[in-house]
Coordinates of C-alpha atoms in Angstrom, one line a residue:
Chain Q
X25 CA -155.3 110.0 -107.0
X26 CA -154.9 106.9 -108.9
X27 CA -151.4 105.5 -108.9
X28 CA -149.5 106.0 -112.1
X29 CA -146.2 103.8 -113.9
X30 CA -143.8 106.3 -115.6
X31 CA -141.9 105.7 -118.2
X32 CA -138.6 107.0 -117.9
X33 CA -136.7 109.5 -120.3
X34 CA -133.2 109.8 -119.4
X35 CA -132.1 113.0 -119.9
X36 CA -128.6 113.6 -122.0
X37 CA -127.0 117.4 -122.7
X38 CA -129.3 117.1 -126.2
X39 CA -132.6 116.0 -124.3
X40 CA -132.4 118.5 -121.7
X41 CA -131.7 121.4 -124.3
X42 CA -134.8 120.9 -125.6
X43 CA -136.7 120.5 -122.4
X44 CA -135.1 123.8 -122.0
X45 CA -136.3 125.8 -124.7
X46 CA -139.9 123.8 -124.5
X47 CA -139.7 125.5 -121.2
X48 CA -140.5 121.6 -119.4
X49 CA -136.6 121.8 -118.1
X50 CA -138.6 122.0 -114.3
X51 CA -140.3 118.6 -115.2
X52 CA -136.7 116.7 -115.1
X53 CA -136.1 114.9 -111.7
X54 CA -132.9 114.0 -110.3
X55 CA -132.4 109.8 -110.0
X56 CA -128.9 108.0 -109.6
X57 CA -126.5 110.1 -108.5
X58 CA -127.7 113.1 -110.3
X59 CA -128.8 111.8 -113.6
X60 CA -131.5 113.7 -115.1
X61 CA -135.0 112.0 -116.1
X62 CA -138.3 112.9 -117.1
X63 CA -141.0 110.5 -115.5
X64 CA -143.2 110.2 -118.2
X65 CA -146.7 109.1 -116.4
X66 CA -148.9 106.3 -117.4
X67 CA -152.3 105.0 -115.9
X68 CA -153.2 101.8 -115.2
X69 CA -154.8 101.3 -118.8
X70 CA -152.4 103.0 -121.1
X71 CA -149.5 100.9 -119.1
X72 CA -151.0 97.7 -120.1
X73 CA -151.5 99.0 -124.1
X74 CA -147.8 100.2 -124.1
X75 CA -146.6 97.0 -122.5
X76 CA -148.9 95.3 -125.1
X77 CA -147.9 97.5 -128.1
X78 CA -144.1 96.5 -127.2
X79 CA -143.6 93.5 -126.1
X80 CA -140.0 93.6 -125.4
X81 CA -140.9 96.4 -122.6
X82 CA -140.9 95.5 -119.2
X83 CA -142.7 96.6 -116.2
X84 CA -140.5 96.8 -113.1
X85 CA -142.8 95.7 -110.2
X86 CA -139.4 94.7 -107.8
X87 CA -138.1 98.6 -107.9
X88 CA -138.8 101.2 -109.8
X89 CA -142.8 100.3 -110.8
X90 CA -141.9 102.1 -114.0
X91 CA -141.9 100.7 -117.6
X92 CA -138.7 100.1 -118.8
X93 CA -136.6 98.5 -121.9
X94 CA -138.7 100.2 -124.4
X95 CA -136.3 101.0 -127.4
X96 CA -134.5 104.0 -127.7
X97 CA -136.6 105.4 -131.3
X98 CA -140.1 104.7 -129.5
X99 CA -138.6 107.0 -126.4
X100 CA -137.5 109.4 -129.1
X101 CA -140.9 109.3 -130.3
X102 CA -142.7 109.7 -126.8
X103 CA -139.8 112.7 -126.1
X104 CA -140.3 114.7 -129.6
X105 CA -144.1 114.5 -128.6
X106 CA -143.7 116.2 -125.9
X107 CA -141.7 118.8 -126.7
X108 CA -144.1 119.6 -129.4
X109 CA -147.4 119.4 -127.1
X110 CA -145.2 121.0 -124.2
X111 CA -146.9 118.5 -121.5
X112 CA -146.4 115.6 -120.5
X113 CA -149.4 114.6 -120.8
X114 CA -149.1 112.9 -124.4
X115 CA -148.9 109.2 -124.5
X116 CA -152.6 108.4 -125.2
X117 CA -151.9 110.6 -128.4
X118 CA -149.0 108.2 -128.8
X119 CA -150.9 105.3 -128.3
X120 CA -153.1 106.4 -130.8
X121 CA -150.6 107.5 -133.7
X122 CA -149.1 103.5 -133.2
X123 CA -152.3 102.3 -133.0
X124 CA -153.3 104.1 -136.4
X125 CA -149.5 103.5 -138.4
X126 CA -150.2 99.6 -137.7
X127 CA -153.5 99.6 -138.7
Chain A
X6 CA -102.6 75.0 -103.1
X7 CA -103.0 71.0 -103.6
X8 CA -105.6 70.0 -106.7
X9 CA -108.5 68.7 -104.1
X10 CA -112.4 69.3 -105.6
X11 CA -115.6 69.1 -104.5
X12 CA -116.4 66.6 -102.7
X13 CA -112.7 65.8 -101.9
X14 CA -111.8 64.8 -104.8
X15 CA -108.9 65.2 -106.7
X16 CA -108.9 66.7 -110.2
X17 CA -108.3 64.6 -113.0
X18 CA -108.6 66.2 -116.7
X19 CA -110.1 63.2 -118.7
X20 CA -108.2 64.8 -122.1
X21 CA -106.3 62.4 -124.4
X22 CA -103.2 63.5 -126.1
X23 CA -103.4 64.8 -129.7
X24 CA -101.8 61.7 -130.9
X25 CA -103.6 59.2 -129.0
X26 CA -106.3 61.1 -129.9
X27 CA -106.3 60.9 -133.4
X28 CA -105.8 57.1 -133.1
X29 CA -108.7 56.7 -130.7
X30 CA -110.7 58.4 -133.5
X31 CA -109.3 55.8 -136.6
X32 CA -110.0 53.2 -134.1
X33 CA -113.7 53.8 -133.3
X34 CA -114.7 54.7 -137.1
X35 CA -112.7 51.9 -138.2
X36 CA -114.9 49.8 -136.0
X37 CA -117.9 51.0 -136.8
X38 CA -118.6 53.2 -133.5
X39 CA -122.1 55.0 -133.4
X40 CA -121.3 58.9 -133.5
X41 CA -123.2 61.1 -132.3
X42 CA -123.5 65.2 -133.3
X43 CA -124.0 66.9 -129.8
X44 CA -126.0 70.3 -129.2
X45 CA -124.2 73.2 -128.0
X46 CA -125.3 72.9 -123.9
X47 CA -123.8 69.2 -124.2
X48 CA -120.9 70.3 -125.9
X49 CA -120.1 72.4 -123.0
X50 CA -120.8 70.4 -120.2
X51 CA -118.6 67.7 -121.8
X52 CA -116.0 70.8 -121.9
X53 CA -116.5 70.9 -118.3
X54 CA -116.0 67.5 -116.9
X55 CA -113.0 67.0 -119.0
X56 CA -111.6 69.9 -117.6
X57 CA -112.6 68.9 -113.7
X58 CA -115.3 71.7 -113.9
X59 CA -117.6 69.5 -112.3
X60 CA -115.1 67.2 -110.4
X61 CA -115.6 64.8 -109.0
X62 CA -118.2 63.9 -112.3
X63 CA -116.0 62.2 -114.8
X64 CA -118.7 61.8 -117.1
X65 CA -122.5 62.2 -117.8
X66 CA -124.8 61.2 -114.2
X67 CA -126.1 57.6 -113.8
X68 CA -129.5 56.7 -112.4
X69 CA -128.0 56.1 -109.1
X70 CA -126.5 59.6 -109.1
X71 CA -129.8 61.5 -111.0
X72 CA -132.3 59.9 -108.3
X73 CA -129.9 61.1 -105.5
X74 CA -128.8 64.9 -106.6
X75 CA -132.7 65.0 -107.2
X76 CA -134.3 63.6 -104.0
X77 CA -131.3 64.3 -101.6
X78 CA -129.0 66.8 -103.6
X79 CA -126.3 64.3 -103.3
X80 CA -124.6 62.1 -105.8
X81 CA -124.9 57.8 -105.1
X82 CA -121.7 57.9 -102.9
X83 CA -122.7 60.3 -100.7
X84 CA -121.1 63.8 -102.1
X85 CA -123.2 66.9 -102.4
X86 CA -124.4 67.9 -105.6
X87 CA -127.3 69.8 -106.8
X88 CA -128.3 69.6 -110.7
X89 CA -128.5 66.4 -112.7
X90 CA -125.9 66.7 -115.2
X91 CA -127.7 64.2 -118.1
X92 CA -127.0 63.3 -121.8
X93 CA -130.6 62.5 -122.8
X94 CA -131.5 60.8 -126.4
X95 CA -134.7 60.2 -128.1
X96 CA -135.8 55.9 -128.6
X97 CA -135.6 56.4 -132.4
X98 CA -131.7 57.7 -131.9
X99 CA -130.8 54.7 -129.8
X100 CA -132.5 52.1 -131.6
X101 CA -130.7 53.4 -135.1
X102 CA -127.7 54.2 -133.8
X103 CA -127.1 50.9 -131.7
X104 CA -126.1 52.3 -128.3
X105 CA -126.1 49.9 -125.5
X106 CA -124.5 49.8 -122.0
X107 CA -120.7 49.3 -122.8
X108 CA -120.9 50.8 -126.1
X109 CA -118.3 53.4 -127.4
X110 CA -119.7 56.6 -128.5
X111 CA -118.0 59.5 -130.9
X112 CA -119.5 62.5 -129.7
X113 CA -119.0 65.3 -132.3
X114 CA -120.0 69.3 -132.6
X115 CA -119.7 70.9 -135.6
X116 CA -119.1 67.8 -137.6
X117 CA -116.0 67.2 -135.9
X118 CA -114.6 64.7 -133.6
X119 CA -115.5 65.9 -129.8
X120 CA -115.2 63.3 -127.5
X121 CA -115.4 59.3 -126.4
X122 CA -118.3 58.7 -124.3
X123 CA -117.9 55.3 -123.0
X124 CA -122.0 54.3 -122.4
X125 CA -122.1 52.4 -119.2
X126 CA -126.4 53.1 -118.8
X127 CA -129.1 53.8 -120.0
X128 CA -132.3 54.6 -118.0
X129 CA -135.0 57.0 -117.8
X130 CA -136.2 59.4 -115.1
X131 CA -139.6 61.2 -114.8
X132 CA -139.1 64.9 -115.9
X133 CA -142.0 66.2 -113.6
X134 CA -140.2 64.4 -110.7
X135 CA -137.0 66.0 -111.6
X136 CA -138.4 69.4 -112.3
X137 CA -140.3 68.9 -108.9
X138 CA -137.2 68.6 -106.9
X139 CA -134.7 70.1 -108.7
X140 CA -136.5 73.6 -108.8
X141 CA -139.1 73.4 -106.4
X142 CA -142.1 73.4 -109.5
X143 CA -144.0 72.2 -112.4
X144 CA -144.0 74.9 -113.7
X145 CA -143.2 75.0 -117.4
X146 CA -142.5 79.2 -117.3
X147 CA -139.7 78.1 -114.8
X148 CA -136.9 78.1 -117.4
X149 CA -135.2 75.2 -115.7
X150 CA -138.2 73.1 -116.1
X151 CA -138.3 73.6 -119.5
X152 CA -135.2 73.0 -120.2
X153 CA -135.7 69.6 -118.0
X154 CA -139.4 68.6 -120.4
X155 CA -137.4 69.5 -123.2
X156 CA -135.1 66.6 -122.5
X157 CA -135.7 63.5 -124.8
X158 CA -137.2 59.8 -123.7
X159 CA -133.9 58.3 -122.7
X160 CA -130.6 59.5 -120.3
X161 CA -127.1 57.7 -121.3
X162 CA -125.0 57.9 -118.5
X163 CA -121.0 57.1 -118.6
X164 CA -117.4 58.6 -118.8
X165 CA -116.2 61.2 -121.2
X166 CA -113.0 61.8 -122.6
X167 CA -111.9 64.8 -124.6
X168 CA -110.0 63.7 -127.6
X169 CA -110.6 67.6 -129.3
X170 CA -110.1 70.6 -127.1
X171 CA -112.0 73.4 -128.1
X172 CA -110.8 76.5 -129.9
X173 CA -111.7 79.2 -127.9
X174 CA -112.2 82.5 -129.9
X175 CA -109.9 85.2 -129.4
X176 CA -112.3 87.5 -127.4
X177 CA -112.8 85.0 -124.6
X178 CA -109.7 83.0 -125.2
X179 CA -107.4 85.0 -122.3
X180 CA -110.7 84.6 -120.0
X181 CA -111.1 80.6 -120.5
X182 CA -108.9 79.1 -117.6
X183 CA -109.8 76.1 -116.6
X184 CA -109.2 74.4 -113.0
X185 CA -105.8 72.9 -112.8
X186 CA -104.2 76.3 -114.3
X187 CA -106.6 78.5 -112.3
X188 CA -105.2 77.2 -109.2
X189 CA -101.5 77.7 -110.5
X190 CA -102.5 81.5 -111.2
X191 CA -104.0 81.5 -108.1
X192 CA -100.3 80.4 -106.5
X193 CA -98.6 82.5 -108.6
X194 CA -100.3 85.5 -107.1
X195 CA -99.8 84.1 -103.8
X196 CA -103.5 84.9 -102.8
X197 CA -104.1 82.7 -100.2
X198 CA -107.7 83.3 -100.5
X199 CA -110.0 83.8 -103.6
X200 CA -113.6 85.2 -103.2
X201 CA -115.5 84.0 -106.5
X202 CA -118.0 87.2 -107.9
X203 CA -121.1 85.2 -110.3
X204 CA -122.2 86.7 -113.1
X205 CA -124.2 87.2 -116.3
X206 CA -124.3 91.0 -116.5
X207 CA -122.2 94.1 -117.1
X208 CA -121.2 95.6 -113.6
X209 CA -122.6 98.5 -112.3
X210 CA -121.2 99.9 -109.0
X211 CA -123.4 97.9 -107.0
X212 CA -121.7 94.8 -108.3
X213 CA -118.3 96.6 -107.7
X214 CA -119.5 97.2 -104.3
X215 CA -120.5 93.7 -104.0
X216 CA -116.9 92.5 -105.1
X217 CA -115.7 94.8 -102.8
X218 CA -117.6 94.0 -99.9
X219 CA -116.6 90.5 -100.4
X220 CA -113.1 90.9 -100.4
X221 CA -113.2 93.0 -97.1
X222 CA -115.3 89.7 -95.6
X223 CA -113.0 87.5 -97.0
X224 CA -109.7 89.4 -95.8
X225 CA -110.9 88.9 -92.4
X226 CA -107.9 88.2 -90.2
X227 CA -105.0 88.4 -93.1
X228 CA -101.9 90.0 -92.0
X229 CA -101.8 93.7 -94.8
X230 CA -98.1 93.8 -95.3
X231 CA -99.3 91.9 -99.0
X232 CA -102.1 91.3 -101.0
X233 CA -103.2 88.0 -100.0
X234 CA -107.1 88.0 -101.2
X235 CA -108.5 87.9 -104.7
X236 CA -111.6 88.3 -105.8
X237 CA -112.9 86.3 -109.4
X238 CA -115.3 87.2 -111.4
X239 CA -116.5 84.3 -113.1
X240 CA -118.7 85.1 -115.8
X241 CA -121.3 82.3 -117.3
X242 CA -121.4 81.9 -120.5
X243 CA -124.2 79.8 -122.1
X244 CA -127.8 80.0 -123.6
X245 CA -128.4 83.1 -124.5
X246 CA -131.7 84.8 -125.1
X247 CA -132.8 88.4 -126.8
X248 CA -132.5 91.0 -124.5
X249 CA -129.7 89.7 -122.4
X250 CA -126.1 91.4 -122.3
X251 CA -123.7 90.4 -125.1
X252 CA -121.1 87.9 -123.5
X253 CA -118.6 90.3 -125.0
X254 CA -119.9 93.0 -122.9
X255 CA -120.1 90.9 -119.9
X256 CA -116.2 90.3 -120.0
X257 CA -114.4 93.0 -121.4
X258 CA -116.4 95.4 -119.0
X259 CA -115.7 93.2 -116.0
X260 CA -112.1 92.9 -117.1
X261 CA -112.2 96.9 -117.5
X262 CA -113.0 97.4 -113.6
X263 CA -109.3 96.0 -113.3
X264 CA -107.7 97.9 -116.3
X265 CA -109.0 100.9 -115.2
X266 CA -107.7 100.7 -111.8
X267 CA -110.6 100.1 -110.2
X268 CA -109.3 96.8 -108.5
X269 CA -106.0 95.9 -109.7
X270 CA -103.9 92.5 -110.6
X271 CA -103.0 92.3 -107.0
X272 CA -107.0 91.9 -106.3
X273 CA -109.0 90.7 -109.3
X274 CA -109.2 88.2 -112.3
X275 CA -111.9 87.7 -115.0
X276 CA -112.7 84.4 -116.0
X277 CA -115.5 82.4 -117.7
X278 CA -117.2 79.2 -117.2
X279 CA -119.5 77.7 -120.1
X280 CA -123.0 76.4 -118.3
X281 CA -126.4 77.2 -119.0
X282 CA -128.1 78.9 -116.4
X283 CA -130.6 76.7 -114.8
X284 CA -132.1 79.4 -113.0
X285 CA -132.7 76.9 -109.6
X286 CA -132.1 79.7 -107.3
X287 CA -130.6 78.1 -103.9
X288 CA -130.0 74.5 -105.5
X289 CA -127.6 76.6 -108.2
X290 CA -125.8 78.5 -105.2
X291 CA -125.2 75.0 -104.2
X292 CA -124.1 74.0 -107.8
X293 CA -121.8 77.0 -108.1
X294 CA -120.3 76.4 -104.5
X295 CA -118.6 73.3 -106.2
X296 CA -117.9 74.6 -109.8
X297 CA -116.2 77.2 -107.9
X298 CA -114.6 75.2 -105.2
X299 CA -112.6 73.0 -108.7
X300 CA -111.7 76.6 -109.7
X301 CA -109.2 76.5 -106.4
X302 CA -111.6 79.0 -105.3
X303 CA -111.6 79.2 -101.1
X304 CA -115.0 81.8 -100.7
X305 CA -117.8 82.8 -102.6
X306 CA -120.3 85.7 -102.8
X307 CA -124.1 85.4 -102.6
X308 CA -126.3 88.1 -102.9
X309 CA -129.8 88.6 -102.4
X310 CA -131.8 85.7 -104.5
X311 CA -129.0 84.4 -105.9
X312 CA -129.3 82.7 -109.5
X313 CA -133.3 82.5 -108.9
X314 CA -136.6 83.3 -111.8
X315 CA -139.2 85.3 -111.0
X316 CA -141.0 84.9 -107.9
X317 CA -139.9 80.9 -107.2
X318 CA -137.0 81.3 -104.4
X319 CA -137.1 83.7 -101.3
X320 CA -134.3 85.9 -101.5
X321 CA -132.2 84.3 -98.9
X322 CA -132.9 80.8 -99.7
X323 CA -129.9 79.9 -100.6
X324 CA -128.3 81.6 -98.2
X325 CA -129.9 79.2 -96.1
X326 CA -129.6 76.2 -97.9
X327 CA -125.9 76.8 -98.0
X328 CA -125.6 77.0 -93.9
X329 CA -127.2 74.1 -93.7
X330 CA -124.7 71.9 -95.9
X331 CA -121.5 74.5 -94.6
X332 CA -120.0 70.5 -93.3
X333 CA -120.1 69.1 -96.9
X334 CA -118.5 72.4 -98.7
X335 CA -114.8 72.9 -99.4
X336 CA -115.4 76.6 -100.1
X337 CA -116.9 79.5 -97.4
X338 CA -119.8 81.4 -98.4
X339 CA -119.9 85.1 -97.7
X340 CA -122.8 86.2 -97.6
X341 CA -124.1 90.3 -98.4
X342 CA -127.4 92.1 -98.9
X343 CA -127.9 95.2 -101.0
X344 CA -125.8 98.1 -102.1
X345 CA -127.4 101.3 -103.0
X346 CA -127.1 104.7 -104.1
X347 CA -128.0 107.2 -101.0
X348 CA -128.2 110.8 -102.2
X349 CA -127.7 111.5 -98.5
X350 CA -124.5 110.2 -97.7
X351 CA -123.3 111.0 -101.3
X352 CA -122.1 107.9 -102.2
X353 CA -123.0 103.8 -102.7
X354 CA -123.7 102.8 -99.5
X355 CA -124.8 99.1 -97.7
X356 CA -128.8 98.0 -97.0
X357 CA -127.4 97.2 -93.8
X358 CA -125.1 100.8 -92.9
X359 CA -127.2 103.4 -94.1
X360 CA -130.1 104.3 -92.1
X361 CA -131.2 107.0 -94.7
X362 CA -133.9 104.5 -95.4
X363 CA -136.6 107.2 -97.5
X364 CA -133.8 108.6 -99.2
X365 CA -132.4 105.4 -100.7
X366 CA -132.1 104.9 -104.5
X367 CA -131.9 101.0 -105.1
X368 CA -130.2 99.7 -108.4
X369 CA -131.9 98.0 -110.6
X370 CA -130.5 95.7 -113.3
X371 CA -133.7 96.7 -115.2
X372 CA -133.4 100.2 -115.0
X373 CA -129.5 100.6 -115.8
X374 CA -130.3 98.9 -119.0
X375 CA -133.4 101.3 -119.5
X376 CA -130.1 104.1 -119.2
X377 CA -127.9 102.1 -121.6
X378 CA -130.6 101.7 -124.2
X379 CA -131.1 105.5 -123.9
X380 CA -127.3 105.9 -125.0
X381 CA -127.0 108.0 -122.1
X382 CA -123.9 107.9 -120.0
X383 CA -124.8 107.2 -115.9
X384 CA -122.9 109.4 -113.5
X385 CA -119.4 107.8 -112.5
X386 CA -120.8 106.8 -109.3
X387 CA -123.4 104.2 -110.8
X388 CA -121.6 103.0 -113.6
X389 CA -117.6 103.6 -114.2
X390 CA -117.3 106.0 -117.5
X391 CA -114.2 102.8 -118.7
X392 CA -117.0 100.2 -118.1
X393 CA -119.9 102.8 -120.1
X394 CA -117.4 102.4 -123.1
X395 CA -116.5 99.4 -123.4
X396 CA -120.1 97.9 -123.5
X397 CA -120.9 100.9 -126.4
X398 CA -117.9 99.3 -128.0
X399 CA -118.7 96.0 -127.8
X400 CA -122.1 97.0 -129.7
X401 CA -120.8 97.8 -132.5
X402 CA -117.7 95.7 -132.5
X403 CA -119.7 92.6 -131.3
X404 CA -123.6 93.3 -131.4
X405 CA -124.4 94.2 -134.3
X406 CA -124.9 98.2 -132.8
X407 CA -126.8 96.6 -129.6
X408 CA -125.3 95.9 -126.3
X409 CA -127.9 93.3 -125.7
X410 CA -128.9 90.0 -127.3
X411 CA -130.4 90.9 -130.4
X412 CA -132.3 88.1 -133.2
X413 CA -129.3 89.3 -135.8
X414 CA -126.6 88.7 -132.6
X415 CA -127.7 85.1 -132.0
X416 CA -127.8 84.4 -136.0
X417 CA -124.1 86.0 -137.2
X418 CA -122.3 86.0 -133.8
X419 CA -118.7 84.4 -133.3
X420 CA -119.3 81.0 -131.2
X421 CA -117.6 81.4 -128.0
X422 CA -115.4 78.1 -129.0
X423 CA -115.4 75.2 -131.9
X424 CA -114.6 72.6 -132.5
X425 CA -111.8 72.4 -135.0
X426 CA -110.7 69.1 -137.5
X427 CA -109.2 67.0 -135.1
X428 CA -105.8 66.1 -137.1

């Protein structure tokens, strides 16, 4: 299976009510000490458009390999999306709707 | 605690009086005195010789002293030292302005009167040879070697005197103590030894760990019956770029580890020092073995690639580089490697204790911000709930709503000092 680079979703009370009633509360992994995230997955390609579409992101090679720093309203975005698709699976559609609004 | 530097060296503060000060000022203006309006990283290094930050450097480096800290990390007569410490000024500057070797120069920052820099050279050096052997590249992307090919045609080296301390504003004011009443505070606390913490970022356990850890290698062979080790955190504070902490952040969260008990005053001090990180991995351990040895400072902590950039340094270069010069230093290194979360013991835990190797969650500056940027609060056990709050506070007291470096932070911010009228 090719590798993948998550982007993660920490989880507050808020976030993980709505995993909860998107029935995705199962998809939340413990890191840190018990702090809830959701490891949103990226290939190889859709890690370098994200990375590309914001450039103050940051991929963490050193530790975590995931892609981290992007702003709070674009992980808001990526979240809503998935509650409303119910998958994680959602960030080429993401891609996508950014792609399109900065057409 | 006697006021002996680096390098042996006694501190001196190269400040005039007010009154003699003001005079100095009539004098050179009445005689005509080039002046010249300094930018903010030479307004801070002349901050720092004046106050024996870099002792023993009472003013801006020489050729002599440039070609040695470059090629052999030492100064002309012998001491260590590690970065060039240049005032550099384009031909057009010196040409209209007049300067010479023995000329008297009015520095000034914000249109008002700074310092004296009594001109006793001017010389150039080749960047690319500097950049070479100061941080181990060419390479431009090396923010180091910018900085160095971003230096003008022309180095003036000679003595500074401060004539107009700076005005410190109020949020760093208690934090800005410079050598000669460090070591008094020091005294006063009757720590007989003071393990120095570096930083440019808002602690997470692992850095309280790290202080920790330090102090515990630093007690050593102390007698218990009083608190005779400190640990200082010594926050730099310079150049800052978007994305970075907040300096007010930095500070009031470190200071917060002590208010909130998590140290205490018997055990910890905040403190800043204005420099702009050169990023020169071992060669600025080295640097910051002397600033910290002026701060009356008797160990210091080094972590695991310790003030390095990207991929340049090896992780225990300057671990290293610092054995190999022990001789030449006034102040001990201690030296640590990682502390981590490990879900299996339950608790933050030390790279070289736990064997719970798989299970190990590593901290990652990266990643806590990712948290912090998520508004979401980490357990107590990775970041203290005291520390959580004051950084949300300082963004929106301080940042404009961000914790971190933002364009509208580095526009509208509060300078760290000024320069007031000198009168």
């Amino acid at each position: 299976m090719a590798e993948t680079y998550p982007i993660n979703i920490w989880i507050n009370e808020e976030r993980f009510e709505k995993l909860q009633q998107a029935g995705l509360a199962s998809m939340a992994k413990e890191k840190m000490a018990g702090l809830k995230v959701l490891p949103v997955p990226t290939n190889e390609e859709q890690k370098d458009k994200i990375l590309k579409l914001f450039p103050m992101a940051k991929f963490d090679s050193a530790t975590t390999k995931s892609i981290e720093l992007l702003p709070r309203e674009v992980k808001d975005r990526i979240f809503d999306l998935i509650i409303q698709k119910k998958t994680l699976d959602v960030i080429d559609d993401f891609i996508k709707m950014v792609e399109e609004e900065r057409k | 605690m006697d006021n002996i530097g680096h390098g042996g060296k006694e501190i001196v503060e190269r400040i005039l009086p007010r009154d003699e000060a003001v005079k100095k000022v009539e004098e050179l203006k009445q005689k005509g005195a080039p002046e010249i309006e300094v930018r903010r990283q030479i307004a801070t290094e002349v901050i720092d010789i004046a106050y024996g930050f870099f002792c023993p450097l009472e003013g801006f480096m020489g050729k002599a002293d440039v070609d040695g800290v470059c090629k052999n990390m030492r100064l002309a007569d012998g001491t260590v030292w590690s970065i060039p410490i240049v005032f550099d000024i384009s031909d057009e500057e010196l040409s209209q302005k007049g300067i010479k070797e023995g000329t008297e120069v009015l520095l000034t920052y914000m249109g008002n009167p700074m310092a004296l820099f009594e001109v006793s050279e001017v010389f150039t050096y080749d960047k690319q040879e500097m950049a070479q052997n100061v941080y181990g590249t060419t390479e431009e992307k090396h923010p180091g070697v910018k900085r160095t090919y971003a230096y003008k045609d022309k180095f003036l080296g000679g003595k500074i005197t401060l004539l107009n301390p700076p005005k410190i504003n109020p949020v760093f004011e208690p934090f800005f103590i410079p050598p000669l009443e460090m070591r008094k505070r020091f005294q006063e606390k009757g720590w007989k030894r003071v393990v120095a913490h570096q930083t440019r970022n808002v602690p997470h356990t692992g850095h309280e760990w790290l202080m920790k850890g330090a102090w515990f290698q630093t007690y050593g062979e102390l007698p218990i019956d009083k608190p005779y080790v400190g640990v200082l955190v010594n926050a730099i504070i310079g150049e800052k770029r978007v994305g970075d902490y907040i300096d007010e952040a930095i500070v009031l969260a470190h200071d917060m580890l002590r208010k909130a008990g998590y140290f205490g005053e018997h055990n910890h001090m905040t403190s800043i020092t204005f420099w702009d990180m050169r990023y020169a991995g071992p060669r600025e351990a080295v640097f910051h073995a002397a600033l910290r040895t002026n701060l009356g400072l008797t160990h210091h902590m080094y972590g695991r690639d310790h003030a390095g950039v990207g991929t340049y340094y090896g992780p225990y270069d300057a671990h290293n580089l610092l054995m190999s010069i022990q001789d030449d230093l006034r102040i001990t290194p201690t030296f640590s490697m990682n502390w981590l979360y490990c879900p299996h013991c339950g608790e933050v835990t030390y790279e070289g204790l736990c064997n719970h190797k798989d299970e190990w969650q590593k901290y990652s500056g990266t990643l806590i911000r990712s948290i912090i940027i998520d508004g979401v609060k980490p357990p107590r056990l990775i970041m203290r709930p005291e520390v959580f709050d004051v950084v949300m506070e300082c963004a929106e007291k301080y940042g404009f709503g961000s914790p971190f470096v933002t364009e509208e932070y580095l526009e509208k911010r509060t300078p760290v000092f000024t320069i007031e009228p000198l009168k």
